[in-house]
Coordinates of C-alpha atoms in Angstrom, one line a residue:
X1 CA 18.4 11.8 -23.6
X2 CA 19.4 15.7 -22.3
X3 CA 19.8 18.5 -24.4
X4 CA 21.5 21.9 -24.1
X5 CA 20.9 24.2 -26.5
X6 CA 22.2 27.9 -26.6
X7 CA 20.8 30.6 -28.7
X8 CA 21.3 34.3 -28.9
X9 CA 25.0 35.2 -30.5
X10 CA 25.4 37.1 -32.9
X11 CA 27.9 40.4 -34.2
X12 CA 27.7 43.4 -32.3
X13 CA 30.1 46.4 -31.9
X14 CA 32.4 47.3 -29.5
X15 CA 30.2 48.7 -26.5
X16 CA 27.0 46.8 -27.2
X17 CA 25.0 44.2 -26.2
X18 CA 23.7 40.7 -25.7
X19 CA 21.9 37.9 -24.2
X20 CA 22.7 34.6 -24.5
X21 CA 20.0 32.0 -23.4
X22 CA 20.8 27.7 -22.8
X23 CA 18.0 25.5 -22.2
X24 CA 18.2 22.1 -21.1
X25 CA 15.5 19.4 -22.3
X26 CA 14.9 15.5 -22.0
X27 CA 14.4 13.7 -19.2
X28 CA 15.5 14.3 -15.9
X29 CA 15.1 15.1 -12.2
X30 CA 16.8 19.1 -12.3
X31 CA 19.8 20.7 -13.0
X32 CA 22.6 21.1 -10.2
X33 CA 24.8 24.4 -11.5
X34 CA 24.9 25.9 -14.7
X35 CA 27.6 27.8 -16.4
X36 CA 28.8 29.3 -19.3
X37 CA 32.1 29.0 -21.0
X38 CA 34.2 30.6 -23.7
X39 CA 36.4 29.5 -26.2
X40 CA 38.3 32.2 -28.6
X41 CA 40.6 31.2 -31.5
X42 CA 44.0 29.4 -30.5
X43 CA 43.1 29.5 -26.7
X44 CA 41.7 27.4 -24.1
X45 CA 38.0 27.4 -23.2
X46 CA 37.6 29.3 -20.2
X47 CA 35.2 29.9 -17.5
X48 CA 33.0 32.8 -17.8
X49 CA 30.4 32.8 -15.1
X50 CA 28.9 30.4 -12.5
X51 CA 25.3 29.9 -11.4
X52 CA 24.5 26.8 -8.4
X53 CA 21.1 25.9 -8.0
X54 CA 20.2 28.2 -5.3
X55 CA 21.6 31.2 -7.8
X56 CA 24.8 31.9 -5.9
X57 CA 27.1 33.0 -9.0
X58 CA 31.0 33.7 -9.6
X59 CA 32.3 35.8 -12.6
X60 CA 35.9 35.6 -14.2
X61 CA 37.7 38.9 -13.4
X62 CA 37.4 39.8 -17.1
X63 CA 33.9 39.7 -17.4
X64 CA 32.9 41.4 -13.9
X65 CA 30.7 44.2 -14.1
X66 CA 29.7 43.8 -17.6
X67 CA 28.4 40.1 -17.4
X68 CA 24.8 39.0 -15.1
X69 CA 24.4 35.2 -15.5
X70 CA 20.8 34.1 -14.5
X71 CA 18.5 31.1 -14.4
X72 CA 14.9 30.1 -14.5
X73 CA 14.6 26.8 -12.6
X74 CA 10.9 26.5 -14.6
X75 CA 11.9 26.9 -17.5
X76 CA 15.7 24.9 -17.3
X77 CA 16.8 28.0 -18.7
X78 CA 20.4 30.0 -18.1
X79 CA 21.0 33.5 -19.6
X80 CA 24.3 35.6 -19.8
X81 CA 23.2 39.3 -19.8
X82 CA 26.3 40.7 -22.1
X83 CA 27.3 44.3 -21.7
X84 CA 30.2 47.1 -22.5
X85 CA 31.1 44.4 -24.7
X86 CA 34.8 44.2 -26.1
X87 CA 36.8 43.0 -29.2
X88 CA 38.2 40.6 -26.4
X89 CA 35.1 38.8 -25.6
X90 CA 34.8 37.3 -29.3
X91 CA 34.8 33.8 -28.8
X92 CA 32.3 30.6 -28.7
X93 CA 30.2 30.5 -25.7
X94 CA 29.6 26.8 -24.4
X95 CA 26.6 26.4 -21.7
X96 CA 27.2 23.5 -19.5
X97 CA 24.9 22.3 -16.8
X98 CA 24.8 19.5 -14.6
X99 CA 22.3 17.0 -14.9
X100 CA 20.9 15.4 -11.9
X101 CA 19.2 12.3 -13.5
X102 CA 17.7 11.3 -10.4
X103 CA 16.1 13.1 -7.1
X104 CA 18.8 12.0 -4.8
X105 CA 21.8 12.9 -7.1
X106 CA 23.3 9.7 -7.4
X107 CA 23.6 9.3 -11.3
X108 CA 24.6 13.0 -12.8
X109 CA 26.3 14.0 -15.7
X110 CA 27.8 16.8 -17.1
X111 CA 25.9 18.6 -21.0
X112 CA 27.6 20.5 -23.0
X113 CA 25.8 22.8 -25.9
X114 CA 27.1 22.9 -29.5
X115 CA 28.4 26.6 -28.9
X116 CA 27.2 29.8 -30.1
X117 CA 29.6 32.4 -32.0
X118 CA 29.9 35.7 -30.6
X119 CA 31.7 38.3 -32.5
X120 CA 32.7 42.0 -30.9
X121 CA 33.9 43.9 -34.0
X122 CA 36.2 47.5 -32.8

């Protein structure tokens, strides 16, 4: 059984910061990409930032700049490096990783994490 777990949200004020970690456990053969989502009240979960294996990563246009997604392949381990926070990034962060249960890829799923709140106050 695979488990993602996030940590690290939290209230902060407008202009702060900070760092959201996910880390995947169980049993498996690694982790194809890793990203984390958002979810804010009465929208649709969105797409925050990207990370493949090899650590090529892709932002949403909101978040450019202020966001750094990175991983630790050792330690199954994705951050998101949250800064110049705003009001509009309050929301529940979702990690998500693919799970490659075995060497060659052929059985993979997708995890989702319970969520973590994060709240920007102005």
């Amino acid at each position: 059984q695979v488990q993602v777990v996030e940590s690290g949200g939290g209230l902060v004020q407008a202009g702060g910061s900070l760092r959201l970690s996910c880390a995947a456990s169980g049993t498996f053969s690694r982790i194809n990409f890793m990203a984390w989502y958002r979810q804010a009240p009465g929208k649709q979960r969105e797409l925050v930032a990207h990370i493949t294996s090899g650590g090529a990563t892709r932002y949403a246009d909101s978040v450019k700049g202020r966001f750094t997604i990175s991983r630790d392949n050792a330690k199954n381990t994705v951050y998101l490096q949250m800064n110049s926070l705003k009001p509009e990034d309050t929301a529940v962060y979702y990690c998500n990783a693919e799970i490659l249960q075995t060497p060659s890829g052929s059985i993979r799923f997708n995890s989702w994490g319970q969520g973590t709140q994060v709240t920007v106050s102005s």
